[in-house]
XYZ file of C-alpha atoms in Angstrom:
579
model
C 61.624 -93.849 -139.579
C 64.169 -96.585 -139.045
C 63.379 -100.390 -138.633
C 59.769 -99.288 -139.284
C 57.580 -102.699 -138.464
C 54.634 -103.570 -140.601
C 51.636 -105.032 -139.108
C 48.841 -107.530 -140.979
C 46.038 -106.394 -142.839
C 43.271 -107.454 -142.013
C 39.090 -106.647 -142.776
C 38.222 -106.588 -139.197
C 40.219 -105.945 -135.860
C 39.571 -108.117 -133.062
C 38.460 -106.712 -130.086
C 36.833 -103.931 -131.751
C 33.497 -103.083 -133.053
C 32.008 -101.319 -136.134
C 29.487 -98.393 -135.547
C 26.909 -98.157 -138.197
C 27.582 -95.158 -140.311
C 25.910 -93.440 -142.776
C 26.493 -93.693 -146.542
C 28.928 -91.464 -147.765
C 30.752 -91.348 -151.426
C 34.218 -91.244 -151.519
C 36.433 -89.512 -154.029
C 39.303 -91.171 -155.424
C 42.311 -89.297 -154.911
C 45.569 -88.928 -157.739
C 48.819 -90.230 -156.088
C 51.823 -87.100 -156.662
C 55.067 -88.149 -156.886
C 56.416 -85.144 -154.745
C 60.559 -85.127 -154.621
C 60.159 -89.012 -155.034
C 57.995 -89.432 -152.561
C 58.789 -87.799 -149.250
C 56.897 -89.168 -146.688
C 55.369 -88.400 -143.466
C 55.111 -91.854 -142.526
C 57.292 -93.830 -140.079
C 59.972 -95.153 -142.962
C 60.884 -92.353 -145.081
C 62.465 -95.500 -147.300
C 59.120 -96.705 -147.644
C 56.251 -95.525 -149.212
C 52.813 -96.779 -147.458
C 50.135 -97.213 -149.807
C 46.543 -96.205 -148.487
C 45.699 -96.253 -145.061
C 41.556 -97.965 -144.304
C 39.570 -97.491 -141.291
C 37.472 -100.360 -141.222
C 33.932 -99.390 -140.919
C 30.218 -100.247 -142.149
C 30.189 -97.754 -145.660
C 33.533 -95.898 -145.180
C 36.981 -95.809 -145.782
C 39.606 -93.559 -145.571
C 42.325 -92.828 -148.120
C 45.360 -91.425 -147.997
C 48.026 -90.402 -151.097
C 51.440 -90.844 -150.303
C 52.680 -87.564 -150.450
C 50.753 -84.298 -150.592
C 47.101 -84.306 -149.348
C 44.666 -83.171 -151.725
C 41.521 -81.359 -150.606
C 38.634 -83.538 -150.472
C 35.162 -82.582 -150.262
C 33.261 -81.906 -146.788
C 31.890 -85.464 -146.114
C 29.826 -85.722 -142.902
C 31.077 -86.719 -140.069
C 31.578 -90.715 -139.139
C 32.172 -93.092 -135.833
C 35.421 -94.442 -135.643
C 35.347 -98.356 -134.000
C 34.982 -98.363 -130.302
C 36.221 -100.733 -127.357
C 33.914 -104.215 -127.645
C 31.381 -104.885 -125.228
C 31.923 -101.683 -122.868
C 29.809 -98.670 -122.773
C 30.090 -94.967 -121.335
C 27.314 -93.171 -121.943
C 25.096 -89.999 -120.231
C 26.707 -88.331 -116.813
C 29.774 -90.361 -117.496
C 30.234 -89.390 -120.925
C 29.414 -85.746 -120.306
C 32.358 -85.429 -117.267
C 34.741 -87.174 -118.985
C 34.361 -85.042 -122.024
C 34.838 -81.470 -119.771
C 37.948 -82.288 -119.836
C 39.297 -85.001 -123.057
C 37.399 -86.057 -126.163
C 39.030 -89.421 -125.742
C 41.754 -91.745 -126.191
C 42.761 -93.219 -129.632
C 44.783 -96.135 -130.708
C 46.801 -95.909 -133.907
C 48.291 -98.778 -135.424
C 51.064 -98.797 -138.506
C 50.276 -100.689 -141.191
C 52.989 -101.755 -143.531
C 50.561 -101.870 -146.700
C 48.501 -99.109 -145.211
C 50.211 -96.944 -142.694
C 48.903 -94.934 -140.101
C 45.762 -96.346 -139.379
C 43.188 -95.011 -136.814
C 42.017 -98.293 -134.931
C 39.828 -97.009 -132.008
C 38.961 -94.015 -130.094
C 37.344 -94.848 -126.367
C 34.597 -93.749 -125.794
C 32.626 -93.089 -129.314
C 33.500 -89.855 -131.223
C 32.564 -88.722 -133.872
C 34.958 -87.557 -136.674
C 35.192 -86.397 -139.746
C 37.577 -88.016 -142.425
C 40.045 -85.555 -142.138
C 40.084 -85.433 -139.190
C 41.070 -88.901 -138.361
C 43.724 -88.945 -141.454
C 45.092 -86.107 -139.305
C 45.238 -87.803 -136.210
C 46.758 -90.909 -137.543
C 49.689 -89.621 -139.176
C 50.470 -86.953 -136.647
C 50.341 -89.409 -133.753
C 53.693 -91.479 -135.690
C 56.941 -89.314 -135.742
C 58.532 -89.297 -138.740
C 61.915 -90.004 -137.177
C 63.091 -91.286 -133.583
C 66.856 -91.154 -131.932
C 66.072 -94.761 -130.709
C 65.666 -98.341 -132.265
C 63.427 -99.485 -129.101
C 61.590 -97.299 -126.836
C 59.263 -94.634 -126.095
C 58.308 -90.869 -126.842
C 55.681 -88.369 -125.967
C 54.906 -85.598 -128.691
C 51.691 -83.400 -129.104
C 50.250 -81.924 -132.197
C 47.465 -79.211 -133.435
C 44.776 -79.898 -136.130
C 41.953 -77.358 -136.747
C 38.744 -78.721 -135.619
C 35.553 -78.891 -137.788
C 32.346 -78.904 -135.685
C 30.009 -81.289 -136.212
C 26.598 -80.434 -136.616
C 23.226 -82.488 -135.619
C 21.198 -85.083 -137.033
C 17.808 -83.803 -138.019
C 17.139 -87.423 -139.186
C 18.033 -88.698 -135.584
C 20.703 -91.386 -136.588
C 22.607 -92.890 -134.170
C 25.959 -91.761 -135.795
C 25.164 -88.376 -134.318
C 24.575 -89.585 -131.032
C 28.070 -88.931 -129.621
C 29.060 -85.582 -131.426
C 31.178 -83.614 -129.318
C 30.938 -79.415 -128.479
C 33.178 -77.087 -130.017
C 36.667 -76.700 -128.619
C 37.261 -72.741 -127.574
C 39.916 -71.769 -129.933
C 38.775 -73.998 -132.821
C 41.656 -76.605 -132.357
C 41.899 -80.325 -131.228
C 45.074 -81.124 -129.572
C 46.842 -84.573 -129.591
C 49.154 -85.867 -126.984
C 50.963 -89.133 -128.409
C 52.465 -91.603 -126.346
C 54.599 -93.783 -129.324
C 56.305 -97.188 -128.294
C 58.447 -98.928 -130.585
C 59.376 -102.498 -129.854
C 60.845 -105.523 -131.073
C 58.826 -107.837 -132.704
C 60.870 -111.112 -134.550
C 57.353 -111.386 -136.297
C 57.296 -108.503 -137.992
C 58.895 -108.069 -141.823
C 60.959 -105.375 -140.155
C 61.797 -106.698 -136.795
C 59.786 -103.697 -135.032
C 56.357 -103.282 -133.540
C 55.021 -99.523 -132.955
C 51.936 -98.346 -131.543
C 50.800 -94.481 -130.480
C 48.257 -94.303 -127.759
C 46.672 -90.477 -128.502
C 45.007 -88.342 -125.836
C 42.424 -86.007 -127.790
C 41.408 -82.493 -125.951
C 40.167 -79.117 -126.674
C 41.817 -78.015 -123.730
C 45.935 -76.263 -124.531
C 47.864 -77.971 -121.190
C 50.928 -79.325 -122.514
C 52.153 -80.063 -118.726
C 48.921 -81.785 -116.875
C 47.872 -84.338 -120.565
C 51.916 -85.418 -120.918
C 52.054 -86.370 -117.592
C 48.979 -88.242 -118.096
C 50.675 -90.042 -121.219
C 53.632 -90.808 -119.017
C 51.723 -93.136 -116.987
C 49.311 -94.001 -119.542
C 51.575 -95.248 -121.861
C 53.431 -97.607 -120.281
C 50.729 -99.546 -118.381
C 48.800 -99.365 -122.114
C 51.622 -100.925 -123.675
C 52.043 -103.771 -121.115
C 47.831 -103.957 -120.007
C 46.773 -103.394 -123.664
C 42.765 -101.905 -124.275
C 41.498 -102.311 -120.526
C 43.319 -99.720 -119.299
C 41.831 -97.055 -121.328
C 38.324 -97.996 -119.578
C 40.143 -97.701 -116.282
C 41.444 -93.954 -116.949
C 38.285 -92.795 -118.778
C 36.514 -93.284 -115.810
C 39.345 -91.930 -113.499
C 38.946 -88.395 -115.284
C 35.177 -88.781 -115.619
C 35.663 -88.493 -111.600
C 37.645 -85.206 -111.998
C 35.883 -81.924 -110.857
C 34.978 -79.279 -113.705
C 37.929 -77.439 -115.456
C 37.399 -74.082 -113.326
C 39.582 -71.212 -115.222
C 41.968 -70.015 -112.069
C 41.409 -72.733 -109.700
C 43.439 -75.677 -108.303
C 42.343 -79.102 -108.994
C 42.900 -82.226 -107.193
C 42.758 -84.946 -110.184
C 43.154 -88.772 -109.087
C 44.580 -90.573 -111.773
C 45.553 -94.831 -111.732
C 47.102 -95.034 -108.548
C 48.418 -91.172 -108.940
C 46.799 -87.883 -107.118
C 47.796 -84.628 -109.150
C 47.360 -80.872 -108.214
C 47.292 -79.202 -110.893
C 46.772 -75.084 -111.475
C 44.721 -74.286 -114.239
C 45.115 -70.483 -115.508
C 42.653 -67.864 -115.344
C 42.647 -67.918 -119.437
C 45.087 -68.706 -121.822
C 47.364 -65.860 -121.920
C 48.208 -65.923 -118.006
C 51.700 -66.720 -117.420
C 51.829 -69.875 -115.169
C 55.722 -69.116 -114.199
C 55.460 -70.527 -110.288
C 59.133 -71.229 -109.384
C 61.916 -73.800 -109.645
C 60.891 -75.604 -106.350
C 57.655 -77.272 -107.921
C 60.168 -79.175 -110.023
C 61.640 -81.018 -107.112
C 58.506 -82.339 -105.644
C 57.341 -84.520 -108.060
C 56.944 -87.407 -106.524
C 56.117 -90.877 -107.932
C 52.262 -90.904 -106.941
C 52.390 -87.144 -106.035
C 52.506 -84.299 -108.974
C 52.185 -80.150 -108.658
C 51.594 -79.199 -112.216
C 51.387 -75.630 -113.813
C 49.191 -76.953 -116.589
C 49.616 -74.580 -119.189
C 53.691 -74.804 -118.795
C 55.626 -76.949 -121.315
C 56.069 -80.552 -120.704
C 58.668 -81.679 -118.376
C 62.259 -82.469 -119.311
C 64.077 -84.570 -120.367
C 65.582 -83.222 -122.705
C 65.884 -79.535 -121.005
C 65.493 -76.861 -122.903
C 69.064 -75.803 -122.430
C 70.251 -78.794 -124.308
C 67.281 -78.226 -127.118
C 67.962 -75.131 -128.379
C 71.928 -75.568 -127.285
C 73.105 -74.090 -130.405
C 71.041 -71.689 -130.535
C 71.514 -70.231 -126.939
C 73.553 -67.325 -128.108
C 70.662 -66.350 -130.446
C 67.717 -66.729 -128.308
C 67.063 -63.193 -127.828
C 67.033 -62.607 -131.389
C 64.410 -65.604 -131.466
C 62.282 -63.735 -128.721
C 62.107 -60.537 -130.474
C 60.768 -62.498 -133.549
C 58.648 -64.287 -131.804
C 56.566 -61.344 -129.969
C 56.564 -59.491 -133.318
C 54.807 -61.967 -135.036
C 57.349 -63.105 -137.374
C 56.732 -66.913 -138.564
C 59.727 -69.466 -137.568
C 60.166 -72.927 -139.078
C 61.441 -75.254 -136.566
C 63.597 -78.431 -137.288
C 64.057 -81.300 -134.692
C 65.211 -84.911 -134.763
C 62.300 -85.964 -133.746
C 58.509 -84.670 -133.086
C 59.386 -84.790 -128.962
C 61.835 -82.421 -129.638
C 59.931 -79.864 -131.892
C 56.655 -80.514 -129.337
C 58.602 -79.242 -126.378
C 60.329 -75.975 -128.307
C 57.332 -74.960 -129.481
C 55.353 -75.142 -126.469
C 57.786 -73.076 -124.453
C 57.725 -70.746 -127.258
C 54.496 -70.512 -126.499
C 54.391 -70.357 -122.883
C 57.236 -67.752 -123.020
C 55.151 -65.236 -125.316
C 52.816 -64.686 -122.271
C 50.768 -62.291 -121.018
C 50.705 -61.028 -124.245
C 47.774 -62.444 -126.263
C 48.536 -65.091 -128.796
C 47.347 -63.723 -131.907
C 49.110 -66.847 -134.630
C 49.327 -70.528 -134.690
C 51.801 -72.854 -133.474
C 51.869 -76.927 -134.699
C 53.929 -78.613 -132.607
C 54.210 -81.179 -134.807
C 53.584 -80.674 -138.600
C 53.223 -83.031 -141.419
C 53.012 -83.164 -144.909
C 49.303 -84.898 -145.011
C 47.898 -82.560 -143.256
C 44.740 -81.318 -144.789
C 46.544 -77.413 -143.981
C 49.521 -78.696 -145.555
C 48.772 -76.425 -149.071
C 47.486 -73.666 -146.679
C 50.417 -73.380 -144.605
C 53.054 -74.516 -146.669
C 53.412 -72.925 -150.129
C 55.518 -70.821 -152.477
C 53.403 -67.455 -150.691
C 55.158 -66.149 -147.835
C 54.334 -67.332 -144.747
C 51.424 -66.465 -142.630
C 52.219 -63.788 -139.868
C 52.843 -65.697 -135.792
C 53.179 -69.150 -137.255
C 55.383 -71.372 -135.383
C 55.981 -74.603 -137.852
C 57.498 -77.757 -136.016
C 58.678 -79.972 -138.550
C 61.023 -83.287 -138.806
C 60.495 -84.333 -142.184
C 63.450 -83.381 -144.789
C 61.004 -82.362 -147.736
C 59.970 -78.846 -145.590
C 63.806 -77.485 -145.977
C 63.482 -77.121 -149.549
C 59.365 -76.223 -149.463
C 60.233 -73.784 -146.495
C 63.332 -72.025 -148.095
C 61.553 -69.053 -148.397
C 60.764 -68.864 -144.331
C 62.514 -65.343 -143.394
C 63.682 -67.205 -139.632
C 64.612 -70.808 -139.504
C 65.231 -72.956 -136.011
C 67.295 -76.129 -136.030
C 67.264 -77.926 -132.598
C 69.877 -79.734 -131.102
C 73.481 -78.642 -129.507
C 76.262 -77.428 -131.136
C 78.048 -80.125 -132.923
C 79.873 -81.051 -136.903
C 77.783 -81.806 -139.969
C 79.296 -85.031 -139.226
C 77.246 -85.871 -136.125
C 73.799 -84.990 -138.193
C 72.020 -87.915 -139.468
C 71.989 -87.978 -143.195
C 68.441 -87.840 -143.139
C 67.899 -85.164 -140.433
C 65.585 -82.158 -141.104
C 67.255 -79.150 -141.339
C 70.641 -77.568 -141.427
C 73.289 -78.125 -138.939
C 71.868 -76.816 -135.279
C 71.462 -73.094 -134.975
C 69.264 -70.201 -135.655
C 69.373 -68.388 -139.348
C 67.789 -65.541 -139.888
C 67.273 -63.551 -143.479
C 65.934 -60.390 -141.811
C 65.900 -59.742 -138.419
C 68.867 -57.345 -136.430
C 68.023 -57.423 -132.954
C 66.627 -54.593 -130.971
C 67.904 -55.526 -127.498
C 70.399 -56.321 -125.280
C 71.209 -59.417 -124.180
C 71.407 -60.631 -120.580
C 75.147 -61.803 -121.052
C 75.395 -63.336 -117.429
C 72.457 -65.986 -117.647
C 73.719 -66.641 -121.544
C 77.060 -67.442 -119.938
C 75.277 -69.900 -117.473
C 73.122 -71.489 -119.837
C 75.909 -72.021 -121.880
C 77.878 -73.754 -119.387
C 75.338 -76.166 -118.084
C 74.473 -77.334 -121.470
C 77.849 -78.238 -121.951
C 78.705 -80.073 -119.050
C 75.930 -81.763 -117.872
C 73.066 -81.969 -115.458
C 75.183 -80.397 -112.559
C 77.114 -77.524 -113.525
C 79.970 -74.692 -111.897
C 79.544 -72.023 -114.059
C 82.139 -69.097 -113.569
C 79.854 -65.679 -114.257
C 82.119 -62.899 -114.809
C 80.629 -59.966 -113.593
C 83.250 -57.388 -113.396
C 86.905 -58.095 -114.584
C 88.423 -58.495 -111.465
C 85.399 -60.429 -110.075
C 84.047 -63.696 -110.712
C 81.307 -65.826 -109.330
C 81.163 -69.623 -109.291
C 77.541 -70.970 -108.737
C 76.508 -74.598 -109.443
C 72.747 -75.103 -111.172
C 71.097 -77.953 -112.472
C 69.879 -78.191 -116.434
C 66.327 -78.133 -115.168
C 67.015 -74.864 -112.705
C 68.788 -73.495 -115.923
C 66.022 -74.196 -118.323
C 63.727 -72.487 -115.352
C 66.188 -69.441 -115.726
C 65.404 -69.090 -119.077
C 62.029 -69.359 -119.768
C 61.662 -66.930 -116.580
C 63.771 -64.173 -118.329
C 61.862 -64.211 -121.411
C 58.433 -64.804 -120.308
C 59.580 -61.605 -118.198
C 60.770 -59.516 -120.986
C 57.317 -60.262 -122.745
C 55.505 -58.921 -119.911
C 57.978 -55.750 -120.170
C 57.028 -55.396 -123.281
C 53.683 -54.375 -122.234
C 54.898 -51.927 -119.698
C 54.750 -48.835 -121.906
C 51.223 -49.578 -123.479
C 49.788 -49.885 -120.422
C 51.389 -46.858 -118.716
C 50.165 -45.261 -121.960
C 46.508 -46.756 -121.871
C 45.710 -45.351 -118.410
C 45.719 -41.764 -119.890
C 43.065 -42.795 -122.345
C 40.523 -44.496 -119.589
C 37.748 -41.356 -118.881
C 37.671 -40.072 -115.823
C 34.786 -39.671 -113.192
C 34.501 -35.901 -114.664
C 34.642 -36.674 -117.884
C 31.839 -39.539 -118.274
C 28.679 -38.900 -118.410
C 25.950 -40.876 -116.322
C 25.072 -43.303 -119.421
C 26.957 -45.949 -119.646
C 27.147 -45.929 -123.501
C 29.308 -42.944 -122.883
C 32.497 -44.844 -120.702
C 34.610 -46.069 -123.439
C 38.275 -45.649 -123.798
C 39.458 -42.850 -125.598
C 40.949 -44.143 -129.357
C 44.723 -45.223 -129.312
C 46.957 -42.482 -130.907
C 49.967 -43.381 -132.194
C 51.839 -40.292 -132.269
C 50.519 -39.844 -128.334
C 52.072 -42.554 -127.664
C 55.579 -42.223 -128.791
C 55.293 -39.165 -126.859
C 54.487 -40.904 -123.273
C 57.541 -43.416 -124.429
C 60.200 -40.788 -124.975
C 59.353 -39.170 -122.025
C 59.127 -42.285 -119.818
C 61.175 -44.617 -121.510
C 61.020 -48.918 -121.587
C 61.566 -51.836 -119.334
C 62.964 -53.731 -121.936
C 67.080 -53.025 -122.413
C 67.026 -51.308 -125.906
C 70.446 -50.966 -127.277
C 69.587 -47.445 -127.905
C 66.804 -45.035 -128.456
C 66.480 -45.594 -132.055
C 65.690 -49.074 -131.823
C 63.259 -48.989 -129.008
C 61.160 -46.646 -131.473
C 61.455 -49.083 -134.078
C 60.835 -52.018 -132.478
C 57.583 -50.695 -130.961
C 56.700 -49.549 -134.633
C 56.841 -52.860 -135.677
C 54.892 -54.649 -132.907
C 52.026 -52.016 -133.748
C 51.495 -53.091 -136.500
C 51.061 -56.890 -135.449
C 48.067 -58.713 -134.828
C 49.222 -59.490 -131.535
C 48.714 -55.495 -130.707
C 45.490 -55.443 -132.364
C 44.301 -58.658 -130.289
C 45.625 -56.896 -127.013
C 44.098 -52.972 -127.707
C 40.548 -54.937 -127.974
C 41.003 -57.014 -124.997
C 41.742 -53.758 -123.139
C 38.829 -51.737 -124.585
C 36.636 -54.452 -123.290
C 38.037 -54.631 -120.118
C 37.862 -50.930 -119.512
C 34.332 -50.522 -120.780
C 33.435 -53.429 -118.845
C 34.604 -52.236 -115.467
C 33.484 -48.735 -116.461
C 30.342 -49.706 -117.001
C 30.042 -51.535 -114.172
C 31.035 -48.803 -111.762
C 28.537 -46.428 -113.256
C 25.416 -48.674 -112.929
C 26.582 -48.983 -109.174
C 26.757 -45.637 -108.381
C 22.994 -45.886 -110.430
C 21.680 -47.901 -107.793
């Protein structure tokens, strides 16, 4: 990053306070010179040596370029806020819903460095080396200001004391898909102090909980007042959301939050499409919010402007997305990948997410040699990256993504990730049609600004002139494809009632209901005859397409969910007719 600021060094930080920790022997770890050091950390021109957490008997260390694997230490209590406590009923609300809030300093001499997490958490190392450098982008498109960006790390459960030491004392549950999620609020300032002239702080918001929409709005309060209030304000909205009702799958929640009242809908699980309509977007008032909270974050920038070069090619993107196919994606800047991979996300609903998806992706973390390597890539990974080292590491990647609009190799910076903005693709020849009235739209709102008069030609002697706003475009989008992926779906399930037994056919045990076995052949039968919702560009391709998506894990997660379902409710309605 640019104009990077430094910030002392120090053996203690005021205002903080050490947690007594277990002992725990640390490994040294061999520096790699990796393409002269390309680095994850704030100044790619500068090469941070190890970042310390200041604790009773550990540290934690950090190379400069590729992680290597340490060994599985146990976990340890990262400093806490001085003198203030949240403990028992508190604690146990609060954490329903967040693990807690971090602070993350940079550290000219020992970058990223994890200062304080309110209330106490436990952690293991890796965890918190995680945390710390994916809170800092690696790049910005500002010298002063503010960003929010999320990322993914894979969670490693704690386990108890039998000893009963303290340290254990605050270990947290499980998160339900194995993942922590980060929300970053990062503010870079000017500070005449600093060696570099900047000062830059992240505020994090750890969850277990996948709801890009309700935790960014959070930061984009948060941060601010953080950055102006400093530490007391974390106090102030831990116990606002230790207030909040329970996270009730399917339910609407009324969620009070530092001066703020939000009404948020939570989804019945994580593969319900939370589409609502363009109107929500207008009432968001200053001390008012209706959130969808499994939606991606809020604009700015719309999505029509992110993936601006790539509008033409979206559908192309789509069809790789639902068959599993892994995408790297470039940005400018974290914000940028963090929002295109969320709606990717959101947009590959209700069919059940069977990959993994970083928003945000760096090269220290510990995944790094798992994810990123000369192997090809795993199957559903979606890769958001900003650092320039992962074009040449990635080169292999069958689909690549570069954000941004269309525009010269001039206007890229010379250190921006990627290509020039646009979608490249070694493999893929789409399968369907495109909808060539809303790509005309799209097209002509992201290149005239946030109130647009597009001219749709629908016939040649007609034309239609309508005027839309970026965010009612972006809207139109994600609609159409979340759409098309619930198309998709249309044939398999048309084909899946013939398989559930009838009355008749089931006999009165209930080990007997199951769904008949999925038969490949049968069904290309029931799709010939019937046909598909989605616009195939002919016969041929609608066969292959659906060839390929049976084969992906994504069909595999689905049949199961089904089976259960069926069995379930079959089951069900035999043991009443029991009674």
């Amino acid at each position: 990053m640019e104009n990077s600021p430094d910030f002392a060094s120090s053996a203690s930080v005021p205002g903080y306070r050490a947690v007594r920790v277990s002992e725990d022997s640390q490994q040294s770890r061999k520096t790699v010179d990796l393409l002269h050091g390309a680095s994850s950390s704030p100044d790619l021109n500068t090469r941070p040596s190890l970042p310390t957490l200041q604790l009773a008997n550990i540290s934690l260390s950090r190379t400069r370029t590729l992680p290597s694997r340490s060994p599985k230490h146990a976990p340890s209590i990262v400093p806490t806020l001085q003198g203030i406590t949240f403990e028992g009923e508190n604690l146990e609300r609060l954490r329903r819903w967040v693990l807690g809030l971090a602070i993350v300093d940079f550290d000219l001499e020992q970058g990223p460095s994890l200062r304080c997490i309110f209330p106490l958490l436990s952690l293991y190392p890796f965890e918190a080396e995680n945390i710390a450098f994916s809170a800092f982008p690696d790049s910005t498109l500002f010298k002063e200001g503010s960003e929010i960006h999320s990322f993914r790390i894979r969670e490693q459960s704690t386990r108890s004391n039998r000893r009963g030491s303290s340290l254990f004392e605050c270990h947290r549950a499980p998160s339900p898909d194995g993942f922590v999620y980060g929300f970053s609020h990062f503010n870079q300032v000017k500070a005449p102090a600093s060696k570099r002239g900047y000062s830059q702080r992240c505020i994090v918001l750890l969850t277990q909980h996948p709801y890009p929409a309700l935790f960014c709005a959070l930061l984009s309060k948060l941060g601010p007042l953080f950055h102006t209030h400093g530490d007391a304000i974390l106090e102030v909205a831990s116990h606002n959301i230790a207030k909040w009702p329970p996270p009730v799958p399917g339910t609407t929640v009324e969620l009070g939050f530092i001066g703020s009242v939000l009404h948020v809908e939570l989804p019945r699980d994580m593969d319900e499409q939370q589409l609502g309509n363009v109107n929500h977007l207008d009432v968001q008032l200053e001390h008012d919010w209706h959130l969808l909270a499994c939606s991606p974050p809020f604009p700015p920038p719309s999505m029509v402007h992110i993936f601006g070069a790539s509008l033409k090619h979206l559908w192309s993107i789509w069809e790789c997305l639902v068959l599993c196919e892994p995408i790297l994606i470039f940005g400018r800047s974290s914000a940028w990948t963090s929002l295109a991979i969320w709606w990717l996300r959101d947009v590959f609903r209700p069919i059940p997410w069977a990959g993994d998806f970083r928003p945000y992706f760096t090269i220290h973390d510990r995944e790094h040699s798992a994810l990123v390597n000369e192997r090809p890539p795993k199957a559903g990974l979606l890769l958001g990256v900003t650092n320039p080292f992962f074009e040449k590491a990635c080169s292999h990647w069958p689909h690549t993504l570069t954000l941004g609009g269309k525009s010269s190799s001039q206007d890229i910076p010379a250190r921006f990730a990627g290509s020039s903005p646009g979608w490249k693709t070694k493999t893929h020849q789409r399968y369907t049609s495109k909808d060539r009235q809303l790509l005309q739209l799209s097209e002509a709102t992201a290149g005239r600004g946030n109130a647009t008069e597009g001219k749709l030609k629908f016939l040649p002697w007609q034309a239609l002139t309508i005027c839309v706003s970026v965010e009612e475009a972006s809207f139109n989008l994600r609609r159409h494809f979340s759409c098309r992926s619930a198309a998709l779906l249309v044939p398999l399930n048309r084909y899946l009632n013939t398989l559930i037994p009838r009355p008749s056919e089931a006999n009165k045990t209930s080990t007997d209901l199951r769904l008949k076995p999925f038969n490949n052949a049968n069904f290309f039968t029931s799709l010939k005859a019937h046909g598909a919702a989605l616009p195939f560009k002919s016969s041929t391709k609608q066969r292959e397409f659906y060839e390929r998506w049976l084969r992906t894990p994504a069909f595999g997660l689905w049949l199961a969910r089904q089976e259960e379902i069926v069995e379930r409710t079959l089951a069900n309605a035999n043991s009443g007719k029991a009674r």
